[in-house]
Tab-separated table of C-alpha atoms in Angstrom:
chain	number	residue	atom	x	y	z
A	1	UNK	CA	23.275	21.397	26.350
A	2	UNK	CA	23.090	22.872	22.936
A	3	UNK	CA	25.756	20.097	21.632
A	4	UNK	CA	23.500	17.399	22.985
A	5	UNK	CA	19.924	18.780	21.352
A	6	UNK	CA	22.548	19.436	17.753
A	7	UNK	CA	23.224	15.508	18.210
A	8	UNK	CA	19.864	14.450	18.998
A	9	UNK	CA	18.716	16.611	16.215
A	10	UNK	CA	21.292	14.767	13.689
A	11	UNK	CA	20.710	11.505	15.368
A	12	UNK	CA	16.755	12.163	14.369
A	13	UNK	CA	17.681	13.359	10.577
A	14	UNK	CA	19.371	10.220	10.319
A	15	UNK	CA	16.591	7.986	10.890
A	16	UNK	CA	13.876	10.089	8.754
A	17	UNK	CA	16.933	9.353	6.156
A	18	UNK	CA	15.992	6.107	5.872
A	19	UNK	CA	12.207	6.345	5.506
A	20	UNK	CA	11.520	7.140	2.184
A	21	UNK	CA	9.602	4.443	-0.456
A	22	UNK	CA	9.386	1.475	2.479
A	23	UNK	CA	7.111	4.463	4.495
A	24	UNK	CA	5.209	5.792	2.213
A	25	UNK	CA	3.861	2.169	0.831
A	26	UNK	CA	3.180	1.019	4.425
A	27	UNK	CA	1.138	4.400	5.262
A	28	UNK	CA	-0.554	3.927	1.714
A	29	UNK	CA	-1.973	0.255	2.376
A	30	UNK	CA	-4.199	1.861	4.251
A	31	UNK	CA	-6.140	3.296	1.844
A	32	UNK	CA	-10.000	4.295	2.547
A	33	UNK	CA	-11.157	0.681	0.459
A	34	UNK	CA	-8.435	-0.495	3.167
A	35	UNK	CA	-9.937	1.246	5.821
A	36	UNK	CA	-12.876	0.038	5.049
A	37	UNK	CA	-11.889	-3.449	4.476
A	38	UNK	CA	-10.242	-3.760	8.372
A	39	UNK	CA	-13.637	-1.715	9.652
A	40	UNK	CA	-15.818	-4.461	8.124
A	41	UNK	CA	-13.260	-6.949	9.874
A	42	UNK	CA	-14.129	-5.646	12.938
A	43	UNK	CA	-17.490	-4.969	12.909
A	44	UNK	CA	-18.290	-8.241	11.229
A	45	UNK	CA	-15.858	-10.444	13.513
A	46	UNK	CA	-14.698	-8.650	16.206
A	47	UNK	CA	-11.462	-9.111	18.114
A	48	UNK	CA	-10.782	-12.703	16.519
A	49	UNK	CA	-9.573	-11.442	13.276
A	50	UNK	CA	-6.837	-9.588	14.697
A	51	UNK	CA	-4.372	-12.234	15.027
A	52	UNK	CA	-4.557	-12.115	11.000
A	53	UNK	CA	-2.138	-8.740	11.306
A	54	UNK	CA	0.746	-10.259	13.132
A	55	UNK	CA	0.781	-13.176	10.368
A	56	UNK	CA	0.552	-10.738	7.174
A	57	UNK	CA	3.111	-8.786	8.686
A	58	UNK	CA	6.286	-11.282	8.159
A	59	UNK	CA	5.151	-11.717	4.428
A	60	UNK	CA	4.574	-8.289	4.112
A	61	UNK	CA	8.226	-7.160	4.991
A	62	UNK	CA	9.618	-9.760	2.665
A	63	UNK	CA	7.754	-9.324	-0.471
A	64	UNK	CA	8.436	-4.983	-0.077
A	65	UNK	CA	11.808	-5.605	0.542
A	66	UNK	CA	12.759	-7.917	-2.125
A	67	UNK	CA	10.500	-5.636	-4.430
A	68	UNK	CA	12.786	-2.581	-2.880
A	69	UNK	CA	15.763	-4.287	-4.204
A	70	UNK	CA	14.848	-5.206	-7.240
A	71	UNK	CA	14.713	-1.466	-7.812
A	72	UNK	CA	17.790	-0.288	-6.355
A	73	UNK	CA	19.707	-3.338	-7.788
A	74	UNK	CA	18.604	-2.896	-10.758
A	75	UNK	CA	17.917	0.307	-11.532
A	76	UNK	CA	14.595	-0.351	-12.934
A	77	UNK	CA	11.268	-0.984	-11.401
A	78	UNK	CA	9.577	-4.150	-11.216
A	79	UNK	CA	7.523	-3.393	-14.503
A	80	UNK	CA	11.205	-2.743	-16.532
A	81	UNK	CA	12.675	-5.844	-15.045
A	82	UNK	CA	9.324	-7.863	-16.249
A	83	UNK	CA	9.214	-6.569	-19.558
A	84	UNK	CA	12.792	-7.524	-20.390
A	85	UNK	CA	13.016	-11.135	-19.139
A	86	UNK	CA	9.162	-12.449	-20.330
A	87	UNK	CA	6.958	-12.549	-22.973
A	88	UNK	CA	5.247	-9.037	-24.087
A	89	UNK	CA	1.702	-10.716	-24.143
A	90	UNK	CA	2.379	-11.950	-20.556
A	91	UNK	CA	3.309	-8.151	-19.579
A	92	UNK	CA	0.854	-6.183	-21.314
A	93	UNK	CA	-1.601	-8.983	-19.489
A	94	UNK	CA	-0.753	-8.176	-16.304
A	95	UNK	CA	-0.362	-4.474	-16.657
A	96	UNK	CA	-3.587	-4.526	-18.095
A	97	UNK	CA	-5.304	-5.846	-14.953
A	98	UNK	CA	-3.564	-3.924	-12.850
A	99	UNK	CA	-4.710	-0.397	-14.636
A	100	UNK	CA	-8.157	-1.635	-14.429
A	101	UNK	CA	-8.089	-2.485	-10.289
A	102	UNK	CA	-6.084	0.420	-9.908
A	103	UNK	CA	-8.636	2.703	-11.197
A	104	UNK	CA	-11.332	1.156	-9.432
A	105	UNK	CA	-9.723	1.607	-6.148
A	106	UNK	CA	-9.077	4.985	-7.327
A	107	UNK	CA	-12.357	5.645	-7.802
A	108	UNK	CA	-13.581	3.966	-4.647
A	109	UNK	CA	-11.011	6.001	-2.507
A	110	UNK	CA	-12.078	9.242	-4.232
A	111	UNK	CA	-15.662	8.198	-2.992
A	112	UNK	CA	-14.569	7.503	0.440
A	113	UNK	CA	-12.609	10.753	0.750
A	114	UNK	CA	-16.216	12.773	-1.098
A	115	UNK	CA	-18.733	11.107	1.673
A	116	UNK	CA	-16.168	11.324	4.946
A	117	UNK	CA	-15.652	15.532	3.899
A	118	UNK	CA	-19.358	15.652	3.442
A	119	UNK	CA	-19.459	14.146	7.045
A	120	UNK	CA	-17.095	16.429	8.413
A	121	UNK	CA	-17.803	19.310	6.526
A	122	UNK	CA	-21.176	19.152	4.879
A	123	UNK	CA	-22.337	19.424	1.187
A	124	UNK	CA	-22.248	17.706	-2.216
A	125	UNK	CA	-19.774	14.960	-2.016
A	126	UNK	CA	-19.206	14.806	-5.505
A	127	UNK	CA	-17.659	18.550	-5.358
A	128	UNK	CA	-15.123	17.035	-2.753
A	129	UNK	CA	-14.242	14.227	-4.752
A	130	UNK	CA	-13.357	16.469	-8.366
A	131	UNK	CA	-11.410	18.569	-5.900
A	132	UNK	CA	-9.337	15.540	-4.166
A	133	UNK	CA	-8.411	14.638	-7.731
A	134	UNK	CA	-7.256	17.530	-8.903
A	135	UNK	CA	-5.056	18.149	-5.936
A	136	UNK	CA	-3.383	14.694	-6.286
A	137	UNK	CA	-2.852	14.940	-9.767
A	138	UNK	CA	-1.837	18.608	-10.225
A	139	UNK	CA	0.715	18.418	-7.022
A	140	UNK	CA	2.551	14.550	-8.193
A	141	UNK	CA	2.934	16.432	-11.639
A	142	UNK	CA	4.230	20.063	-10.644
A	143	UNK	CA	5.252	19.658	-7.416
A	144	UNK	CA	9.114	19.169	-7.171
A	145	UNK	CA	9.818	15.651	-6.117
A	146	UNK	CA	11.794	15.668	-3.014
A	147	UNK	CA	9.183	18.168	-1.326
A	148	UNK	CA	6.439	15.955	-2.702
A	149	UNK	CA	7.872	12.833	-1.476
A	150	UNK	CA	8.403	15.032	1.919
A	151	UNK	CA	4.199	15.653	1.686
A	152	UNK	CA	3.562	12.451	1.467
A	153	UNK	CA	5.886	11.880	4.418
A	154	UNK	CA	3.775	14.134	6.773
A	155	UNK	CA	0.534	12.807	5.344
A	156	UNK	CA	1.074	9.272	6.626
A	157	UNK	CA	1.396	10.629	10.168
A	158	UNK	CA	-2.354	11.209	9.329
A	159	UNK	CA	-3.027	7.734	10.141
A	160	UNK	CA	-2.029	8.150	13.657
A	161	UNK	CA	-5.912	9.493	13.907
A	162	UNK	CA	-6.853	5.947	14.333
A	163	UNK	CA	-4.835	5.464	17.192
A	164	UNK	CA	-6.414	8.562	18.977
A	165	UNK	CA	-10.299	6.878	17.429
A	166	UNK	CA	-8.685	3.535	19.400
A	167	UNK	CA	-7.812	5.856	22.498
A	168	UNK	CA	-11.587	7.298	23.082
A	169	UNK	CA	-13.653	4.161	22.894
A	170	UNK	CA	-14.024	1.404	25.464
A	171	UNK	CA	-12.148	-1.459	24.955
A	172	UNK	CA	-12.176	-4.314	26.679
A	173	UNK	CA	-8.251	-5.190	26.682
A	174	UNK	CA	-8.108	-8.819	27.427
A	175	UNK	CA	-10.241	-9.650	24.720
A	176	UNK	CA	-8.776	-7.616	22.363
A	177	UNK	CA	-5.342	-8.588	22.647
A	178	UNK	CA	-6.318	-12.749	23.187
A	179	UNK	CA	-7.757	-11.506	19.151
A	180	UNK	CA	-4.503	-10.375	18.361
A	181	UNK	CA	-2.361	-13.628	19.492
A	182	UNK	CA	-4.458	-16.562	19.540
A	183	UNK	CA	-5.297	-17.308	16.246
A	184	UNK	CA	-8.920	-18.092	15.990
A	185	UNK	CA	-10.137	-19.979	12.697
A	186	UNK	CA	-13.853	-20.397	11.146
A	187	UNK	CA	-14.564	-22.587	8.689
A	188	UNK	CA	-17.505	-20.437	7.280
A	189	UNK	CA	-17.752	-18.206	3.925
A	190	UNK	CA	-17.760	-15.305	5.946
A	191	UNK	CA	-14.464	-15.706	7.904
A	192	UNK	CA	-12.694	-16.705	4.496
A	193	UNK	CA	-14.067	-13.646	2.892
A	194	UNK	CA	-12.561	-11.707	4.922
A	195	UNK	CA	-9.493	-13.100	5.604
A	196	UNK	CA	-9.024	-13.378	1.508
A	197	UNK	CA	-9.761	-9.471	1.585
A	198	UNK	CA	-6.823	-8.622	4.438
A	199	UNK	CA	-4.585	-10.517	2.786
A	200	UNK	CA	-5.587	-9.232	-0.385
A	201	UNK	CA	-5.229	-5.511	0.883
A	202	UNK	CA	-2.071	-5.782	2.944
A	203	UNK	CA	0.008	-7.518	-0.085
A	204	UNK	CA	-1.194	-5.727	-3.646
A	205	UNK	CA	0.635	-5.747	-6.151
A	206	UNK	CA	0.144	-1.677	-6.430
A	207	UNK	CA	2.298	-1.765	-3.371
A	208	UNK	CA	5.609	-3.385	-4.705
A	209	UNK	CA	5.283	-2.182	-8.042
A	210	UNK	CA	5.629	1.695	-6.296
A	211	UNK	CA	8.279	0.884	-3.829
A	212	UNK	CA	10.491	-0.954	-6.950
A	213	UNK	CA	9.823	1.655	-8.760
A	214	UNK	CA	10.181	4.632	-6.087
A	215	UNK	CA	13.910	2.694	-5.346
A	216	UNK	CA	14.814	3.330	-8.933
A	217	UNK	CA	13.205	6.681	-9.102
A	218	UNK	CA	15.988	7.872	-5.761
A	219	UNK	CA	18.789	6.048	-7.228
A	220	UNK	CA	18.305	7.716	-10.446
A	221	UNK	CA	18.246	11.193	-9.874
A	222	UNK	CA	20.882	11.308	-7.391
A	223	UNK	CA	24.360	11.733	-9.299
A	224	UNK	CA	25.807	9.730	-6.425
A	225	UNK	CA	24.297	6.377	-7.104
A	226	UNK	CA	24.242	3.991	-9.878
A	227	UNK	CA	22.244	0.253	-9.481
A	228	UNK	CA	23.931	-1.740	-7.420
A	229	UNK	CA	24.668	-4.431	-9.598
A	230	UNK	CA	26.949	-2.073	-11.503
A	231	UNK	CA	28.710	-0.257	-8.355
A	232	UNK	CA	28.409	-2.523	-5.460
A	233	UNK	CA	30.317	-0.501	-2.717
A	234	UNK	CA	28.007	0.799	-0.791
A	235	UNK	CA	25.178	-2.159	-0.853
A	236	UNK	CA	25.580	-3.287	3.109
A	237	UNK	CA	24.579	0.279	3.220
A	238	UNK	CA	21.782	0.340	0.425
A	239	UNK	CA	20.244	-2.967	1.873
A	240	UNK	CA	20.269	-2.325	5.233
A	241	UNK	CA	18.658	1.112	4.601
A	242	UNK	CA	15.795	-0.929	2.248
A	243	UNK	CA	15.084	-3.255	5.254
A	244	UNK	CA	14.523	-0.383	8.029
A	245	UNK	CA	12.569	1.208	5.960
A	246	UNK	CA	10.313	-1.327	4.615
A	247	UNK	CA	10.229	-2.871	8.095
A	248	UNK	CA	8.722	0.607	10.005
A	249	UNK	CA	6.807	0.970	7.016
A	250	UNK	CA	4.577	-2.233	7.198
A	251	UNK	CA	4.672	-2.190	10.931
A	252	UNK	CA	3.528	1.356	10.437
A	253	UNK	CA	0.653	-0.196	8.491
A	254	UNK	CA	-0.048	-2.930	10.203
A	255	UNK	CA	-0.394	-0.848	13.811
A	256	UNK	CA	-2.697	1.581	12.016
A	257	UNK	CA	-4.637	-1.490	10.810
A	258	UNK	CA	-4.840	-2.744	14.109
A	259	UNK	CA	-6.076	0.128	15.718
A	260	UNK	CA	-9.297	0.096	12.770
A	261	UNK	CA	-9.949	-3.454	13.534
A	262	UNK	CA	-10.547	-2.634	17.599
A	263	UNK	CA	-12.249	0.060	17.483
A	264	UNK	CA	-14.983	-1.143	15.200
A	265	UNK	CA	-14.663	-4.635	17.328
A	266	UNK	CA	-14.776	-2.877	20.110
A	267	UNK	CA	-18.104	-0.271	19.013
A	268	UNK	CA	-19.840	-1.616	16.661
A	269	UNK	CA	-19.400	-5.169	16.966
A	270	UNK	CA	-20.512	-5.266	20.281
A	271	UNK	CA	-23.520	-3.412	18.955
A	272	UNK	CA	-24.610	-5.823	16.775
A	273	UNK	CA	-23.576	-3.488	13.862
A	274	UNK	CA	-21.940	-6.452	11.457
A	275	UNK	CA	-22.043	-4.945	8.127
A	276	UNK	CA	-20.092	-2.118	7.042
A	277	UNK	CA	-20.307	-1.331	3.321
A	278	UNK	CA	-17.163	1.332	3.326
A	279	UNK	CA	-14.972	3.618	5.593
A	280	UNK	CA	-17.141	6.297	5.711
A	281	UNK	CA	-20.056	4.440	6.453
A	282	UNK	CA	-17.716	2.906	9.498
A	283	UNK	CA	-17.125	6.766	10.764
A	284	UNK	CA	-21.105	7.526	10.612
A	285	UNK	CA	-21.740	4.739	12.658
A	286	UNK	CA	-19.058	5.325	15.090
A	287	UNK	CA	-20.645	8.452	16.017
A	288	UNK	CA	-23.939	7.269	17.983
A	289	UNK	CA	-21.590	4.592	19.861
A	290	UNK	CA	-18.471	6.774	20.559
A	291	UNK	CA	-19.527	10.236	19.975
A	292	UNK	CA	-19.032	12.547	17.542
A	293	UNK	CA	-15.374	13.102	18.133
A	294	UNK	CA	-14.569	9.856	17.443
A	295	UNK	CA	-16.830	10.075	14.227
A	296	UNK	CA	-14.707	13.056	12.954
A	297	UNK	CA	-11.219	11.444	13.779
A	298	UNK	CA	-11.709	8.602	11.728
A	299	UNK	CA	-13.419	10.830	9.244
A	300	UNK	CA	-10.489	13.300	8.976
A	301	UNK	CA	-8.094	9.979	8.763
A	302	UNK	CA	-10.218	8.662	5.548
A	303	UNK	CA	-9.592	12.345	3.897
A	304	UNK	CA	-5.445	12.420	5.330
A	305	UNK	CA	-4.552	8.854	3.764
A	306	UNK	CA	-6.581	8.828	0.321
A	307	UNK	CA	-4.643	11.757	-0.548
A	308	UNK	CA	-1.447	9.465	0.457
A	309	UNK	CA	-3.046	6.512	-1.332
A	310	UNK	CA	-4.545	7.847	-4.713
A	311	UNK	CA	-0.926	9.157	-5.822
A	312	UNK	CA	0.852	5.737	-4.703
A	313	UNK	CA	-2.401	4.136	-6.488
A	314	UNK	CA	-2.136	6.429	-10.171
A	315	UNK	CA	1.778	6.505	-9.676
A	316	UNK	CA	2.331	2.762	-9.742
A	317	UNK	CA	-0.326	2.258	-12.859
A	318	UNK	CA	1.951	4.913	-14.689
A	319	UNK	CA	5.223	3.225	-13.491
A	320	UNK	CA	3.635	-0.084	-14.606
A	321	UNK	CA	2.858	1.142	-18.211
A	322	UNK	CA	5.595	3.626	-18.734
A	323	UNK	CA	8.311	0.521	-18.147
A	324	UNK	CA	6.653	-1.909	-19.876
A	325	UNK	CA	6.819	0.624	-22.408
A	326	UNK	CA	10.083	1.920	-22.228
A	327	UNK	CA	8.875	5.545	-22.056
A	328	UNK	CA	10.892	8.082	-19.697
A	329	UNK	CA	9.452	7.342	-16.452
A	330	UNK	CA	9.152	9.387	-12.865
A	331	UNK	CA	7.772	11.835	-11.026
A	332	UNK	CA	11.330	13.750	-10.796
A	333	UNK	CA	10.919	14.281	-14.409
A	334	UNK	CA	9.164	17.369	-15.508
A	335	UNK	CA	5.744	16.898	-17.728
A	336	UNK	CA	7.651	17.807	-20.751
A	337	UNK	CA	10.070	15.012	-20.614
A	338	UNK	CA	7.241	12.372	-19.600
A	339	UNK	CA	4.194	13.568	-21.180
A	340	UNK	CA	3.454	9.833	-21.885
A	341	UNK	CA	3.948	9.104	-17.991
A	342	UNK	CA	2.216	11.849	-17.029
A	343	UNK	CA	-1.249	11.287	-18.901
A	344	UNK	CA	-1.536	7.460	-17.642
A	345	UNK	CA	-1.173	9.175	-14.236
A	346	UNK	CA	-3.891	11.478	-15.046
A	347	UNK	CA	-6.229	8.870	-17.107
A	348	UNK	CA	-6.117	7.156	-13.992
A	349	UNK	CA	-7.266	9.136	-11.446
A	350	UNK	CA	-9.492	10.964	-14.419
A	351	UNK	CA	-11.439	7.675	-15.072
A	352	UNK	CA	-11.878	7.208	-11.252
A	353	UNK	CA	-13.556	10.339	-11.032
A	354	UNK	CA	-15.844	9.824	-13.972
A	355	UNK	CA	-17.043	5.913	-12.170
A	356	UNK	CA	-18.219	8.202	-9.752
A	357	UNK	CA	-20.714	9.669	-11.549
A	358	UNK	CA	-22.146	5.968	-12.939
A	359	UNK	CA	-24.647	4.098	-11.301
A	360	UNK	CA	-21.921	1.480	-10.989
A	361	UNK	CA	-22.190	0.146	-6.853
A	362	UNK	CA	-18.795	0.793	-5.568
A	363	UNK	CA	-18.921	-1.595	-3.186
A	364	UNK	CA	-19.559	-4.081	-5.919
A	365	UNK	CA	-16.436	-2.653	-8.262
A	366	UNK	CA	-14.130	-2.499	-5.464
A	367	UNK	CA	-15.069	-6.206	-4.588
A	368	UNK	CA	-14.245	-7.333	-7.941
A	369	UNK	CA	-11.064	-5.050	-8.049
A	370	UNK	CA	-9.867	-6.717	-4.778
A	371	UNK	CA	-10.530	-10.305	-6.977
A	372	UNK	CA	-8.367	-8.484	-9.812
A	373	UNK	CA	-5.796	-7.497	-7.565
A	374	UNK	CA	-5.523	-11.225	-5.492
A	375	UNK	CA	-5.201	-13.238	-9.010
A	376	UNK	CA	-3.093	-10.645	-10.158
A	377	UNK	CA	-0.595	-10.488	-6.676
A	378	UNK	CA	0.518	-14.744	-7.178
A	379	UNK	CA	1.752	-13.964	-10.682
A	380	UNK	CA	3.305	-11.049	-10.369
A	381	UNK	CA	5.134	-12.402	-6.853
A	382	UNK	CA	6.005	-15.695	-8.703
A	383	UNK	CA	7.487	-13.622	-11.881
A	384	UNK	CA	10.063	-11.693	-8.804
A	385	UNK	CA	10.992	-14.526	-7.322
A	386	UNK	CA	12.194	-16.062	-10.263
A	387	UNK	CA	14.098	-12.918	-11.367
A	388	UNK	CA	15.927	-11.804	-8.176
A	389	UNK	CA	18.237	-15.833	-7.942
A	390	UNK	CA	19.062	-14.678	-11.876
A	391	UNK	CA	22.395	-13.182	-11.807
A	392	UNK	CA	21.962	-11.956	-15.213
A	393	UNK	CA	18.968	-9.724	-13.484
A	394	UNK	CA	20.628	-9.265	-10.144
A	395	UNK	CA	24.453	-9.269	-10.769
A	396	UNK	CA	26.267	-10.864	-7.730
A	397	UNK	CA	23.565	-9.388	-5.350
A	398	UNK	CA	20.655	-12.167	-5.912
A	399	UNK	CA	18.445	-12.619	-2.834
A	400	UNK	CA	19.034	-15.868	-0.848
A	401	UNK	CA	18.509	-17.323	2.545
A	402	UNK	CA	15.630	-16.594	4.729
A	403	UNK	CA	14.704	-13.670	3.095
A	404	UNK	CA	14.051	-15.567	-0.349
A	405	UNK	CA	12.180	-18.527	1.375
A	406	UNK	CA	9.511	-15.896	3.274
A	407	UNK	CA	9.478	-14.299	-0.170
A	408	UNK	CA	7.809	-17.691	-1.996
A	409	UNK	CA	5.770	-18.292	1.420
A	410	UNK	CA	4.068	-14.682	1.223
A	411	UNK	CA	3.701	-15.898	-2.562
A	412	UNK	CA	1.894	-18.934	-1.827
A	413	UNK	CA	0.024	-17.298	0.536
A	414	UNK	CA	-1.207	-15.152	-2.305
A	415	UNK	CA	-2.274	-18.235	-4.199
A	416	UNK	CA	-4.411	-19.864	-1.046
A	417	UNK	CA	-5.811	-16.508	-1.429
A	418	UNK	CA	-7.208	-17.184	-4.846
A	419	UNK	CA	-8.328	-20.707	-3.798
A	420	UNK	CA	-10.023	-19.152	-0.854
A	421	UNK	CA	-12.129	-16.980	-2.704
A	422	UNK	CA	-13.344	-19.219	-5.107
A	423	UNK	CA	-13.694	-21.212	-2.138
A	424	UNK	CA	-15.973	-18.222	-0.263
A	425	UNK	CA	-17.704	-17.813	-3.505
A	426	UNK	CA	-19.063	-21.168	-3.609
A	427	UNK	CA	-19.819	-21.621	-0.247
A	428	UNK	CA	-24.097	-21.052	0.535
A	429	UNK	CA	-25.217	-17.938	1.818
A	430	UNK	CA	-22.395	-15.575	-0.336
């Protein structure tokens, strides 16, 4: 009996193994501006939006794991790979947009996180969100990293709140899961609004510039390893562990997304309740529809993943940056050795904190961060493609087959993003 719970027990270890950067960017897509994003979904459009989850998910998985080995392959993050292989004005573009979104979404999560503790807990929510930033920033810089990547670990299981918000409400099944499988299609400004926002949240280029770069980080620190392009023995290993990951991680995401999407379908849709400004506004209303359980769950779940989300947010600005730079890079390294590193983390989160206090609407900012992000996603995606069939880039490991062909379809899915919101723009009544 005791052999069989020692196996079990090493049978377990070996799958939490292969979690690592693939889990914590799934868990991190849902972000409060996420959260909010698939609660306005759901309250605006109910159930027929859902099907939108199963079709992100495909390019989702391809577009994290080709970013995943661009960083173990290489040895660099997506950011070092960039900056080597195109024009500096092209780089510092891009990396400039992505700071500014970044912070914004920063900010907006830091928000989120200040008005759902003020829910739960009562007072100022501007004490709540100095105090959210200080904890993110203080632990990614002092904390060691393999306990803080084991934190963030244990904070995505956070998200499993919304499953338990899903569990209390009344759902009417049928409908929900015809939402989820039959794709239904409106030609209207509204429906491509939103649809340009999911797509926008669930593929960001935030998200693949932190796995790359997390992929890198692992492979660097560990005397073990060098990029695979240079010691190639153990990549049927090192690719197969990059897939599992980054498939449980976006399927982790995309569940948890789900779950957000019906229960705000299922309560305040069918209430008539259509517009939801954020995810905290979401949780208020829940709680005359639901209760005030169901209120705190989702709540508590907007508190557990913005402290997931903010590091992944500041972390991949500073990866960005500190590669494009050349600067010593990571969040194994102590401040000392990447005091540049370091303070773009900090700035980050610090100028998040300070939009805060502005009279800027952060509804407004985190619309226009979301445009940021979806004309900077196409770009950036195009830029990988091109690099992972370069065997100068890639060595003997360059990504073909099915897995390069979803890559330039979640790509050009991107770019019908961009034309869809320009499209949703012009339409009457935006």
């Amino acid at each position: 009996m005791a052999r069989a719970d020692k196996m079990a027990s090493q049978k377990k270890d070996g799958i939490l193994r292969h979690l690592g950067p693939g889990l914590i960017t799934g868990a991190s897509d849902d972000d409060p501006s996420g959260i909010g994003t698939y609660s306005q979904a759901g309250a605006q459009l109910g159930f027929g939006i859902g099907w939108t989850m199963l079709l992100s998910y495909p390019l989702m998985v391809a577009i994290q794991e080709i970013s995943g080995r661009i960083g173990r392959v290489t040895g660099r993050g997506i950011a070092g790979n960039v900056c080597r292989n195109y024009p500096g004005w092209v780089v510092w573009l891009l990396v400039s947009l992505l700071f500014v979104a970044n912070t914004i979404n920063v900010a907006a999560d830091l928000g989120a996180m200040g008005d759902a503790a003020r829910l739960v807990i009562g007072g100022p929510a501007v004490v709540y969100v100095v105090a959210f930033a200080a904890i993110s920033v203080l632990a990614q810089t002092f904390m060691r990293y393999a306990r803080y990547v084991g934190v963030l670990k244990w904070l995505s299981l956070v998200l499993f709140a919304y499953v338990i918000a899903l569990a209390v409400v009344d759902v009417p099944w049928r409908e929900a899961v015809a939402g989820l499988v039959i794709p239904r299609i409106e030609w209207t400004g509204a429906f491509l609004t939103t649809l340009v926002a999911i797509l926008g949240t669930t593929i960001s280029p935030y998200l693949f510039i932190w796995q790359s770069s997390q992929e890198a980080e692992e492979q660097r620190i560990d005397p073990r390893k060098r990029p695979l392009k240079v010691d190639a023995r153990t990549k049927g290993r090192e690719l197969w562990r990059i897939r599992v990951d980054t498939m449980i991680g976006m399927a982790f995401s995309n569940v948890i997304a789900i779950a957000i999407i019906m229960t705000t379908a299922a309560t305040l849709h069918r209430q008539g309740i259509t517009d939801v400004g954020s995810s905290a506004e979401a949780a208020a209303a829940l709680k005359p529809i639901a209760g005030p359980f169901a209120e705190f769950v989702f709540a508590v779940g907007i508190i557990g993943t913005g402290l997931l989300a903010i590091p992944v947010l500041a972390g991949s600005t500073a990866y960005a940056i500190g590669e494009g730079r050349k600067w010593p890079v990571g969040l194994a390294r102590k401040p000392k050795q990447a005091t540049a590193f370091y303070s773009v983390l900090a700035l980050s989160v610090g100028l998040g904190v300070a939009l805060n206090f502005t009279p800027v609407d952060p509804i407004k900012a985190l619309y226009w961060s979301a445009v940021i992000n979806g004309v900077l996603a196409a770009p950036i995606m195009a830029m990988m493609m091109l690099l992972v069939r370069r065997p100068d880039v890639m060595g003997s490991l360059v990504v073909r087959g099915w897995l390069y062909w979803l890559g330039w379809a979640s790509t050009a899915a991107m770019a019908l993003c961009i034309v869809g919101m320009a499209a949703s723009m012009l339409l009457p009544g935006q």
